[in-house]
Short mmCIF file of C-alpha atoms and ligand atoms in Angstrom, two decimals:
data_model
loop_
_atom_site.label_atom_id
_atom_site.label_comp_id
_atom_site.label_asym_id
_atom_site.label_seq_id
_atom_site.Cartn_x
_atom_site.Cartn_y
_atom_site.Cartn_z
CA UNK L 1 -1.40 1.88 6.95
CA UNK L 2 1.13 2.00 3.92
CA UNK L 3 4.74 1.44 3.03
CA UNK L 4 6.85 3.97 1.55
CA UNK L 5 10.34 3.85 0.21
CA UNK L 6 12.71 6.20 -1.74
CA UNK L 7 15.82 6.18 -3.72
CA UNK L 8 17.98 8.51 -5.40
CA UNK L 9 21.07 6.67 -6.88
CA UNK L 10 23.91 8.60 -8.88
CA UNK L 11 25.38 7.48 -11.96
CA UNK L 12 27.97 5.11 -10.59
CA UNK L 13 25.09 2.64 -9.58
CA UNK L 14 24.71 1.65 -13.40
CA UNK L 15 24.08 2.72 -16.92
CA UNK L 16 20.75 1.14 -17.77
CA UNK L 17 18.87 4.15 -15.85
CA UNK L 18 16.72 1.70 -13.82
CA UNK L 19 18.14 1.01 -10.97
CA UNK L 20 16.53 3.65 -8.54
CA UNK L 21 13.15 2.16 -9.79
CA UNK L 22 14.43 -1.36 -9.27
CA UNK L 23 16.02 -0.70 -5.62
CA UNK L 24 12.59 1.38 -4.66
CA UNK L 25 10.59 -1.74 -5.72
CA UNK L 26 13.06 -4.24 -3.87
CA UNK L 27 12.98 -2.38 -0.58
CA UNK L 28 8.99 -1.99 -1.19
CA UNK L 29 8.95 -5.85 -1.07
CA UNK L 30 10.24 -5.71 2.61
CA UNK L 31 7.22 -3.62 3.28
CA UNK L 32 4.60 -5.60 1.72
CA UNK L 33 3.16 -6.48 5.13
CA UNK L 34 2.33 -2.62 5.37
CA UNK L 35 -0.51 -2.68 2.64
CA UNK L 36 -1.44 -5.22 0.36
CA UNK L 37 -4.30 -3.75 -1.79
CA UNK L 38 -2.27 -1.85 -4.38
CA UNK L 39 1.45 -0.96 -5.00
CA UNK L 40 3.22 1.78 -7.51
CA UNK L 41 6.48 3.18 -8.46
CA UNK L 42 6.94 6.94 -9.91
CA UNK L 43 10.60 7.93 -11.34
CA UNK L 44 12.22 10.91 -12.40
CA UNK L 45 14.95 10.99 -15.15
CA UNK L 46 15.85 14.50 -14.42
CA UNK L 47 13.33 15.88 -16.70
CA UNK L 48 10.06 14.40 -16.52
CA UNK L 49 8.08 11.77 -14.07
CA UNK L 50 6.49 8.59 -15.03
CA UNK L 51 4.11 6.75 -12.79
CA UNK L 52 3.12 2.98 -12.70
CA UNK L 53 0.46 1.86 -10.03
CA UNK L 54 -2.10 -0.69 -9.90
CA UNK L 55 -4.27 -3.09 -7.30
CA UNK L 56 -2.60 -6.09 -5.96
CA UNK L 57 0.53 -7.31 -4.36
CA UNK L 58 3.78 -5.65 -5.14
CA UNK L 59 5.04 -8.77 -7.07
CA UNK L 60 2.61 -8.59 -9.59
CA UNK L 61 2.33 -4.81 -10.11
CA UNK L 62 5.88 -4.20 -10.19
CA UNK L 63 7.26 -6.96 -11.94
CA UNK L 64 9.89 -7.41 -14.66
CA UNK L 65 7.70 -6.36 -17.53
CA UNK L 66 6.88 -2.76 -15.89
CA UNK L 67 10.40 -2.03 -14.37
CA UNK L 68 12.33 -1.82 -17.59
CA UNK L 69 10.09 1.12 -18.63
CA UNK L 70 10.36 3.27 -15.59
CA UNK L 71 13.87 4.89 -16.43
CA UNK L 72 15.26 7.47 -13.95
CA UNK L 73 17.82 7.97 -11.10
CA UNK L 74 15.38 9.05 -8.70
CA UNK L 75 12.25 6.95 -7.49
CA UNK L 76 9.65 6.73 -4.82
CA UNK L 77 7.50 3.59 -4.32
CA UNK L 78 4.25 2.93 -2.21
CA UNK L 79 2.12 0.13 -1.10
CA UNK L 80 -1.32 0.61 0.40
CA UNK L 81 -3.83 -0.61 2.62
CA UNK L 82 -6.89 1.89 2.94
CA UNK L 83 -8.09 3.10 6.11
CA UNK L 84 -11.54 4.32 4.58
CA UNK L 85 -11.05 4.93 0.85
CA UNK L 86 -12.21 2.22 -1.09
CA UNK L 87 -9.93 -0.24 -3.10
CA UNK L 88 -9.91 1.26 -6.41
CA UNK L 89 -7.47 2.00 -8.97
CA UNK L 90 -7.55 5.98 -8.80
CA UNK L 91 -6.55 5.50 -4.85
CA UNK L 92 -3.82 3.69 -5.34
CA UNK L 93 -0.48 5.51 -4.94
CA UNK L 94 2.12 7.44 -5.53
CA UNK L 95 -0.33 10.03 -6.66
CA UNK L 96 1.00 12.24 -9.66
CA UNK L 97 0.35 15.80 -10.51
CA UNK L 98 1.78 17.46 -13.59
CA UNK L 99 0.89 21.06 -12.47
CA UNK L 100 1.63 24.16 -14.38
CA UNK L 101 3.57 25.25 -11.42
CA UNK L 102 5.32 22.05 -10.76
CA UNK L 103 5.15 17.95 -11.42
CA UNK L 104 5.19 15.89 -8.42
CA UNK L 105 4.35 12.36 -7.17
CA UNK L 106 3.55 11.50 -3.49
CA UNK L 107 3.59 8.41 -1.44
CA UNK L 108 1.77 8.86 1.96
CA UNK L 109 2.07 6.81 4.74
CA UNK L 110 -0.84 7.95 7.53
CA UNK L 111 -3.80 9.62 7.76
CA UNK L 112 -4.64 13.42 7.67
CA UNK L 113 -7.28 14.56 10.60
CA UNK L 114 -8.22 18.13 8.74
CA UNK L 115 -8.90 17.08 5.37
CA UNK L 116 -12.31 18.98 5.02
CA UNK L 117 -10.49 22.18 6.08
CA UNK L 118 -7.62 21.46 3.61
CA UNK L 119 -10.46 20.87 0.66
CA UNK L 120 -11.74 24.20 1.59
CA UNK L 121 -8.26 25.66 0.52
CA UNK L 122 -8.40 24.02 -2.96
CA UNK L 123 -9.20 26.12 -5.80
CA UNK L 124 -11.71 24.46 -7.68
CA UNK L 125 -12.77 21.98 -4.80
CA UNK L 126 -13.02 18.31 -4.78
CA UNK L 127 -14.11 18.07 -8.67
CA UNK L 128 -10.29 18.72 -9.24
CA UNK L 129 -9.42 15.45 -7.46
CA UNK L 130 -9.39 12.29 -9.49
CA UNK L 131 -9.29 10.23 -6.38
CA UNK L 132 -10.81 10.41 -3.01
CA UNK L 133 -7.66 9.96 -0.65
CA UNK L 134 -6.25 12.77 1.61
CA UNK L 135 -2.80 12.11 -0.36
CA UNK L 136 -4.44 13.05 -3.60
CA UNK L 137 -5.91 16.50 -1.89
CA UNK L 138 -2.39 16.97 -0.30
CA UNK L 139 -0.52 16.74 -3.87
CA UNK L 140 -3.11 19.14 -5.21
CA UNK L 141 -2.45 21.60 -2.86
CA UNK L 142 1.32 21.04 -3.33
CA UNK L 143 1.34 21.47 -6.93
CA UNK L 144 -0.75 24.41 -6.86
CA UNK L 145 1.26 26.35 -4.26
CA UNK L 146 2.71 29.33 -5.60
CA UNK L 147 6.39 28.72 -4.48
CA UNK L 148 9.91 28.89 -5.77
CA UNK L 149 10.07 25.03 -5.74
CA UNK L 150 8.97 21.69 -4.14
CA UNK L 151 10.58 22.30 -1.11
CA UNK L 152 9.06 25.83 -0.61
CA UNK L 153 5.67 24.41 -1.37
CA UNK L 154 6.14 21.95 1.31
CA UNK L 155 7.35 24.68 3.78
CA UNK L 156 4.26 26.65 2.99
CA UNK L 157 1.65 23.91 2.89
CA UNK L 158 2.73 21.47 5.69
CA UNK L 159 2.12 23.90 8.59
CA UNK L 160 -1.83 23.81 7.48
CA UNK L 161 -1.70 20.14 7.51
CA UNK L 162 -2.59 18.03 10.50
CA UNK L 163 -2.31 14.33 11.05
CA UNK L 164 -0.42 11.79 10.57
CA UNK L 165 2.21 11.71 7.43
CA UNK L 166 5.35 10.27 6.73
CA UNK L 167 5.86 11.20 3.04
CA UNK L 168 8.10 10.48 0.13
CA UNK L 169 7.77 13.13 -2.30
CA UNK L 170 9.23 12.97 -5.92
CA UNK L 171 9.94 15.95 -8.08
CA UNK L 172 11.98 16.08 -11.53
CA UNK L 173 15.47 16.55 -9.15
CA UNK L 174 14.93 15.41 -5.78
CA UNK L 175 13.30 12.60 -3.21
CA UNK L 176 11.90 14.42 -0.17
CA UNK L 177 11.39 12.45 3.10
CA UNK L 178 8.80 14.20 5.54
CA UNK L 179 7.84 13.41 8.64
CA UNK L 180 4.74 15.05 10.66
CA UNK L 181 5.71 17.00 13.87
CA UNK L 182 4.74 13.87 15.85
CA UNK L 183 6.19 11.23 13.76
CA UNK L 184 3.13 9.17 14.09
CA UNK L 185 4.50 6.83 11.38
CA UNK L 186 8.24 5.85 11.20
CA UNK L 187 10.32 6.89 8.08
CA UNK L 188 13.91 6.08 8.16
CA UNK L 189 17.27 7.33 6.00
CA UNK L 190 19.69 4.83 4.73
CA UNK L 191 22.80 5.03 2.80
CA UNK L 192 23.43 2.68 -0.18
CA UNK L 193 27.56 2.92 -0.61
CA UNK L 194 28.64 3.31 -4.47
CA UNK L 195 29.15 -0.19 -5.94
CA UNK L 196 33.05 0.44 -6.59
CA UNK L 197 33.20 1.42 -2.43
CA UNK L 198 31.35 -1.87 -1.60
CA UNK L 199 34.01 -4.11 -3.92
CA UNK L 200 36.98 -1.98 -2.29
CA UNK L 201 35.54 -1.60 1.43
CA UNK L 202 34.79 1.33 2.83
CA UNK L 203 36.87 4.44 2.65
CA UNK L 204 37.40 6.31 5.61
CA UNK L 205 35.88 9.58 4.40
CA UNK L 206 33.89 8.55 1.73
CA UNK L 207 32.08 11.11 -0.33
CA UNK L 208 28.46 11.29 0.62
CA UNK L 209 27.71 12.61 -3.11
CA UNK L 210 28.97 9.19 -4.75
CA UNK L 211 26.70 7.04 -2.59
CA UNK L 212 22.93 6.23 -3.17
CA UNK L 213 20.60 7.43 -0.42
CA UNK L 214 17.05 5.97 0.62
CA UNK L 215 14.16 6.39 2.90
CA UNK L 216 12.03 3.76 3.97
CA UNK L 217 9.09 3.17 6.61
CA UNK L 218 11.15 0.73 8.22
CA UNK L 219 14.79 -0.50 8.59
CA UNK L 220 13.83 -3.83 6.87
CA UNK L 221 13.46 -2.14 3.76
CA UNK L 222 17.01 -0.69 3.72
CA UNK L 223 18.44 -4.30 4.92
CA UNK L 224 16.79 -5.92 1.63
CA UNK L 225 18.49 -3.35 -0.80
CA UNK L 226 21.83 -3.35 1.13
CA UNK L 227 21.86 -0.09 2.64
CA UNK L 228 23.08 0.84 6.10
CA UNK L 229 20.94 2.79 8.47
CA UNK L 230 21.79 6.18 8.97
CA UNK L 231 19.01 7.59 11.04
CA UNK L 232 15.28 8.44 11.69
CA UNK L 233 13.78 11.47 9.56
CA UNK L 234 13.05 13.27 12.79
CA UNK L 235 9.19 14.56 13.56
CA UNK L 236 8.93 17.79 12.03
CA UNK L 237 11.67 17.42 9.55
CA UNK L 238 11.95 16.99 5.52
CA UNK L 239 15.54 15.23 4.23
CA UNK L 240 16.01 16.39 0.95
CA UNK L 241 17.84 13.76 -1.32
CA UNK L 242 19.55 15.21 -4.64
CA UNK L 243 21.82 13.19 -6.91
CA UNK L 244 25.29 14.33 -6.47
CA UNK L 245 24.90 16.00 -3.05
CA UNK L 246 24.85 14.67 0.19
CA UNK L 247 21.44 14.61 1.97
CA UNK L 248 19.93 18.06 3.38
CA UNK L 249 17.94 18.32 6.50
CA UNK L 250 15.15 21.30 6.73
CA UNK L 251 13.21 21.78 9.80
CA UNK L 252 9.75 22.90 9.15
CA UNK L 253 8.01 22.47 12.71
CA UNK L 254 8.80 21.84 16.44
CA UNK L 255 8.97 18.06 17.51
CA UNK L 256 6.43 16.91 19.61
CA UNK L 257 7.27 13.23 19.08
CA UNK L 258 4.30 10.37 19.54
CA UNK L 259 5.31 7.30 17.53
CA UNK L 260 2.42 4.94 17.35
CA UNK L 261 3.23 2.40 19.90
CA UNK L 262 1.26 0.02 17.95
CA UNK L 263 3.87 -0.20 15.23
CA UNK L 264 6.28 -1.54 17.85
CA UNK L 265 3.80 -3.69 19.52
CA UNK L 266 2.39 -5.15 15.99
CA UNK L 267 2.59 -3.46 12.72
CA UNK L 268 5.99 -3.20 11.75
CA UNK L 269 8.37 -6.28 10.96
CA UNK L 270 10.09 -7.87 13.91
CA UNK L 271 13.39 -7.57 12.05
CA UNK L 272 12.89 -3.94 11.85
CA UNK L 273 14.34 -1.29 14.45
CA UNK L 274 12.28 1.29 15.96
CA UNK L 275 13.61 3.89 18.86
CA UNK L 276 16.73 2.02 18.95
CA UNK L 277 15.05 -1.33 19.69
CA UNK L 278 14.78 -4.18 17.63
CA UNK L 279 11.22 -5.03 17.45
CA UNK L 280 11.37 -8.89 17.98
CA UNK L 281 13.56 -8.16 21.19
CA UNK L 282 11.18 -5.53 22.13
CA UNK L 283 8.03 -8.14 21.66
CA UNK L 284 9.75 -11.00 23.32
CA UNK L 285 10.18 -8.34 26.57
CA UNK L 286 6.44 -7.52 26.04
CA UNK L 287 5.61 -11.32 26.42
CA UNK L 288 7.82 -11.64 29.51
CA UNK L 289 6.00 -8.76 31.40
CA UNK L 290 2.80 -10.29 30.34
CA UNK L 291 3.51 -13.49 31.98
CA UNK L 292 4.49 -11.71 35.15
CA UNK L 293 1.36 -9.61 35.07
CA UNK L 294 -1.24 -12.28 33.77
CA UNK L 295 0.10 -15.65 34.88
CA UNK L 296 -1.70 -18.85 33.50
CA UNK L 297 -1.38 -22.39 35.04
CA UNK L 298 -1.31 -24.55 31.62
CA UNK L 299 0.95 -27.17 29.76
CA UNK L 300 1.99 -25.23 26.69
CA UNK L 301 2.44 -21.80 25.56
CA UNK L 302 2.06 -21.21 21.85
CA UNK L 303 1.58 -18.10 19.55
CA UNK L 304 -0.90 -17.00 17.35
CA UNK L 305 1.33 -16.83 14.15
CA UNK L 306 3.16 -15.32 12.92
CA UNK L 307 2.83 -11.99 14.76
CA UNK L 308 2.46 -13.55 18.21
CA UNK L 309 5.56 -15.60 17.92
CA UNK L 310 8.21 -13.25 19.86
CA UNK L 311 5.71 -12.31 22.64
CA UNK L 312 4.90 -16.09 22.85
CA UNK L 313 8.67 -16.83 23.35
CA UNK L 314 9.07 -14.09 26.10
CA UNK L 315 5.96 -15.59 27.77
CA UNK L 316 7.22 -19.19 27.84
CA UNK L 317 10.71 -17.93 28.90
CA UNK L 318 9.52 -16.06 31.87
CA UNK L 319 6.86 -18.36 32.90
CA UNK L 320 8.63 -21.56 32.34
CA UNK L 321 6.08 -23.28 30.69
CA UNK L 322 7.06 -25.10 27.41
CA UNK L 323 7.14 -23.06 23.95
CA UNK L 324 5.29 -25.31 21.09
CA UNK L 325 3.66 -24.27 17.66
CA UNK L 326 -0.04 -25.38 17.64
CA UNK L 327 -1.44 -23.35 14.69
CA UNK L 328 0.12 -23.31 11.06
CA UNK L 329 -0.11 -20.37 9.26
CA UNK L 330 -0.55 -20.46 5.37
CA UNK L 331 2.36 -18.21 4.44
CA UNK L 332 0.41 -17.05 1.09
CA UNK L 333 -2.45 -15.25 2.79
CA UNK L 334 -2.96 -11.53 3.83
CA UNK L 335 -3.09 -10.44 7.52
CA UNK L 336 -6.70 -10.61 8.55
CA UNK L 337 -6.33 -7.43 10.10
CA UNK L 338 -6.05 -6.04 7.22
CA UNK L 339 -8.59 -7.48 4.63
CA UNK L 340 -11.09 -4.69 3.61
CA UNK L 341 -14.82 -6.39 4.33
CA UNK L 342 -15.76 -8.26 7.12
CA UNK L 343 -16.86 -11.09 5.25
CA UNK L 344 -13.20 -11.53 3.79
CA UNK L 345 -12.20 -11.32 7.39
CA UNK L 346 -14.37 -14.09 8.52
CA UNK L 347 -13.30 -16.12 5.57
CA UNK L 348 -9.60 -15.30 6.14
CA UNK L 349 -8.85 -17.24 9.53
CA UNK L 350 -9.72 -20.56 8.38
CA UNK L 351 -8.08 -20.06 5.20
CA UNK L 352 -5.00 -18.72 7.16
CA UNK L 353 -4.81 -21.10 10.05
CA UNK L 354 -4.64 -25.04 10.89
CA UNK L 355 -4.29 -26.75 14.14
CA UNK L 356 -1.84 -29.05 14.92
CA UNK L 357 -3.94 -31.75 16.82
CA UNK L 358 -1.13 -33.80 18.01
CA UNK L 359 0.17 -30.63 19.82
CA UNK L 360 -3.24 -29.20 21.24
CA UNK L 361 -5.11 -32.40 21.96
CA UNK L 362 -6.08 -32.68 25.58
CA UNK L 363 -3.68 -29.75 26.46
CA UNK L 364 -3.97 -26.66 28.65
CA UNK L 365 -3.02 -24.08 26.51
CA UNK L 366 -1.81 -20.35 26.85
CA UNK L 367 -2.39 -18.84 23.35
CA UNK L 368 -0.58 -15.35 23.15
CA UNK L 369 -1.60 -12.80 20.56
CA UNK L 370 -0.72 -9.06 19.77
CA UNK L 371 -3.93 -7.43 19.98
CA UNK L 372 -7.62 -7.99 19.79
CA UNK L 373 -9.30 -5.49 17.58
CA UNK L 374 -13.19 -6.65 16.66
CA UNK L 375 -12.60 -10.17 18.15
CA UNK L 376 -14.15 -12.18 15.26
CA UNK L 377 -10.75 -13.59 14.79
CA UNK L 378 -9.80 -14.39 18.34
CA UNK L 379 -13.11 -16.54 18.35
CA UNK L 380 -12.57 -18.43 15.45
CA UNK L 381 -8.94 -19.40 16.89
CA UNK L 382 -10.24 -20.31 20.17
CA UNK L 383 -12.94 -22.71 18.27
CA UNK L 384 -10.47 -23.90 16.09
CA UNK L 385 -8.18 -24.86 18.83
CA UNK L 386 -11.41 -26.50 20.98
CA UNK L 387 -12.63 -28.72 17.72
CA UNK L 388 -8.92 -29.88 17.71
CA UNK L 389 -9.11 -31.53 21.16
CA UNK L 390 -7.69 -28.36 23.58
CA UNK L 391 -8.39 -29.11 27.23
CA UNK L 392 -8.05 -25.19 28.23
CA UNK L 393 -7.51 -22.13 26.13
CA UNK L 394 -6.29 -19.37 27.88
CA UNK L 395 -5.81 -16.18 26.18
CA UNK L 396 -3.10 -13.74 26.64
CA UNK L 397 -2.74 -10.61 24.83
CA UNK L 398 0.82 -8.59 24.60
CA UNK L 399 -1.01 -5.09 24.15
CA UNK L 400 -3.64 -3.22 26.33
CA UNK L 401 -7.55 -3.44 25.42
CA UNK L 402 -8.47 -1.19 22.32
CA UNK L 403 -10.99 0.87 23.62
CA UNK L 404 -10.70 4.07 21.15
CA UNK L 405 -10.48 4.35 17.28
CA UNK L 406 -7.37 5.42 15.55
CA UNK L 407 -7.32 8.61 13.22
CA UNK L 408 -3.65 8.34 12.63
CA UNK L 409 -3.66 5.68 9.71
CA UNK L 410 -4.85 2.21 11.37
CA UNK L 411 -8.28 0.76 10.22
CA UNK L 412 -9.52 1.07 13.98
CA UNK L 413 -12.03 4.36 12.68
CA UNK L 414 -15.03 2.76 14.10
CA UNK L 415 -15.69 2.56 17.51
CA UNK L 416 -18.62 0.01 17.23
CA UNK L 417 -16.01 -2.26 15.41
CA UNK L 418 -13.90 -2.40 18.60
CA UNK L 419 -14.79 -5.20 20.86
CA UNK L 420 -13.17 -3.42 24.19
CA UNK L 421 -15.40 -0.36 23.40
CA UNK L 422 -18.46 -2.20 23.99
CA UNK L 423 -17.55 -5.15 26.23
CA UNK L 424 -16.09 -5.75 29.47
CA UNK L 425 -12.67 -7.87 29.62
CA UNK L 426 -15.03 -10.64 31.14
CA UNK L 427 -17.53 -10.14 28.32
CA UNK L 428 -14.76 -10.25 26.11
CA UNK L 429 -13.44 -13.62 27.32
CA UNK L 430 -17.18 -15.08 27.12
CA UNK L 431 -17.50 -13.74 23.34
CA UNK L 432 -14.36 -15.55 22.48
CA UNK L 433 -15.10 -18.41 24.16
CA UNK L 434 -11.60 -18.66 26.05
CA UNK L 435 -11.20 -19.85 29.66
CA UNK L 436 -9.29 -16.98 30.74
CA UNK L 437 -8.17 -13.72 29.10
CA UNK L 438 -5.47 -11.47 30.12
CA UNK L 439 -4.05 -8.15 28.54
CA UNK L 440 -0.65 -6.29 29.08
CA UNK L 441 -0.97 -3.02 30.87
CA UNK L 442 0.31 0.21 29.38
CA UNK L 443 3.03 0.38 32.50
CA UNK L 444 4.22 -2.99 31.04
CA UNK L 445 4.59 -2.04 27.48
CA UNK L 446 6.79 0.99 28.60
CA UNK L 447 8.72 -1.46 30.83
CA UNK L 448 9.42 -3.68 27.89
CA UNK L 449 10.34 -0.99 25.84
CA UNK L 450 12.26 0.80 28.69
CA UNK L 451 11.20 4.17 26.88
CA UNK L 452 9.03 7.06 28.56
CA UNK L 453 5.08 7.46 27.70
CA UNK L 454 5.91 10.85 26.39
CA UNK L 455 7.42 9.41 23.34
CA UNK L 456 4.34 7.42 21.93
CA UNK L 457 1.01 7.86 20.77
CA UNK L 458 -1.23 5.48 23.27
CA UNK L 459 -4.41 6.85 21.85
CA UNK L 460 -6.36 3.74 21.30
CA UNK L 461 -5.65 2.27 24.11
CA UNK L 462 -6.24 5.30 26.73
CA UNK L 463 -7.68 8.07 24.61
CA UNK L 464 -5.09 10.69 24.53
CA UNK L 465 -4.95 11.98 21.32
CA UNK L 466 -1.92 13.88 20.69
CA UNK L 467 -3.47 15.48 17.81
CA UNK L 468 -6.96 16.84 18.39
CA UNK L 469 -9.43 14.53 16.42
CA UNK L 470 -13.07 14.83 15.57
CA UNK L 471 -13.75 12.38 18.55
CA UNK L 472 -14.74 12.63 22.35
CA UNK L 473 -12.55 9.94 23.64
CA UNK L 474 -14.06 10.27 27.20
CA UNK L 475 -17.59 9.36 25.62
CA UNK L 476 -16.22 7.12 23.31
CA UNK L 477 -18.24 8.86 20.36
CA UNK L 478 -17.69 11.00 17.35
CA UNK L 479 -18.44 14.65 17.90
CA UNK L 480 -18.17 15.55 14.31
CA UNK L 481 -19.29 12.58 12.15
CA UNK L 482 -19.13 14.37 9.00
CA UNK L 483 -15.16 15.08 9.49
CA UNK L 484 -14.63 11.80 10.28
CA UNK L 485 -16.17 10.75 6.84
CA UNK L 486 -13.73 12.75 4.92
CA UNK L 487 -10.69 11.69 6.54
CA UNK L 488 -9.46 9.05 4.30
CA UNK L 489 -6.27 7.91 4.06
CA UNK L 490 -3.52 5.63 3.09
FE1 SF4 P 1 -1.00 3.82 16.78
FE2 SF4 P 1 -3.39 3.58 18.37
FE3 SF4 P 1 -1.92 6.30 18.38
FE4 SF4 P 1 -3.06 4.96 16.21
S1 SF4 P 1 -4.25 5.79 17.81
S2 SF4 P 1 -1.29 5.98 16.23
S3 SF4 P 1 -3.01 2.87 16.25
S4 SF4 P 1 -1.38 3.95 19.25
#
């Protein structure tokens, strides 16, 4: 999973020439939760592209020492969490290719599923790739394509690409937002009013050529830079942003929507909006459904912070059981789920969470979380609560069990790592040490969202992959191990 942001700002936004880079870096700050391994920024001054990227958090990579040298009115930014590629500098994004046909930089959120096939189309093969990501391969294919310009190259290359991709693409004159035909990963368009308009209040018929335009993985990225949400980039659409012009839409494929439902359940920020739903509210409603489907007779409802909080609030509201916080989170550590190694994950939970003994001691607890992936973190949380004196621990999960791996950009690619793929619900309860365990059903998720199943990808819950993958969902086995091994995403 990754975060992407793009910005095009006309001259009215400032004379220093670094505003687009600063806006893109600021927008990216709101997307830090989507990837914490590396960050990068590419800018164009209308003639040439410049890139800075490094391993680490956005605040340490894109700081005040770097930004002044990244001049231009067009910028894209990216933060990365690797799905299977290693955490090395080369794999950080945006990618940059200064080819004989064109120069371009790409930031990618998602994971391609036909990387091997695409590699066969690259002249010179893998040796031409400085990094081992599918994004690097896609960038090379786009840079090589004998086409009139970047838009034309995208129109020729994208029909050969399968899988999940929400892209921000930068060339000398444009920032282009692209969303795959399923729209697995979100991407939104925002308008940044010209500074003089902001001072005077909005004109009735503003000139869109005077405004700045942004692309962001989530609406929270627009909020932080002061941009207003315009609309989603549609599945199968590219939106072309050019200085001095209103955004242009080009459809490159028929939309077959399958937005990752995990974005709404867990991954995206609660203050973001998707499919017209505020995600805090959607998760609160999921918690209410969970209380109806999986009641528990306890003294307190408490969340696993921070992501379990909205569902726990909903659970408490629907059940009438008091809500209290019983675990304190150290705010300055990463998400356990997206730490790259198992050793780090195991250390992660005790670094991250501390129980409030006064709250939990002697109490029967309903503990609400939004997912169980490997089960190791959940087990440690139950153990922490028991050591702090909890009388009973009843786990309630505001998502269905994850039975199948994700090939579209979330780090659940290996079936053996998914606890629900090999254990029954009662075995998971026993493994975690909880007194009871209950999950929300797919029907419950949909009821909370009040949206149809057909709009989403639920593949990791039910094995119905919207885009064919090298995996036999019915047997929970890879059918083409070697294809899976080259699917390296960001
Ligand atoms: Fe999201 Fe699961 Fe589909 Fe992956 S398989 S895109 S995590 S719903």
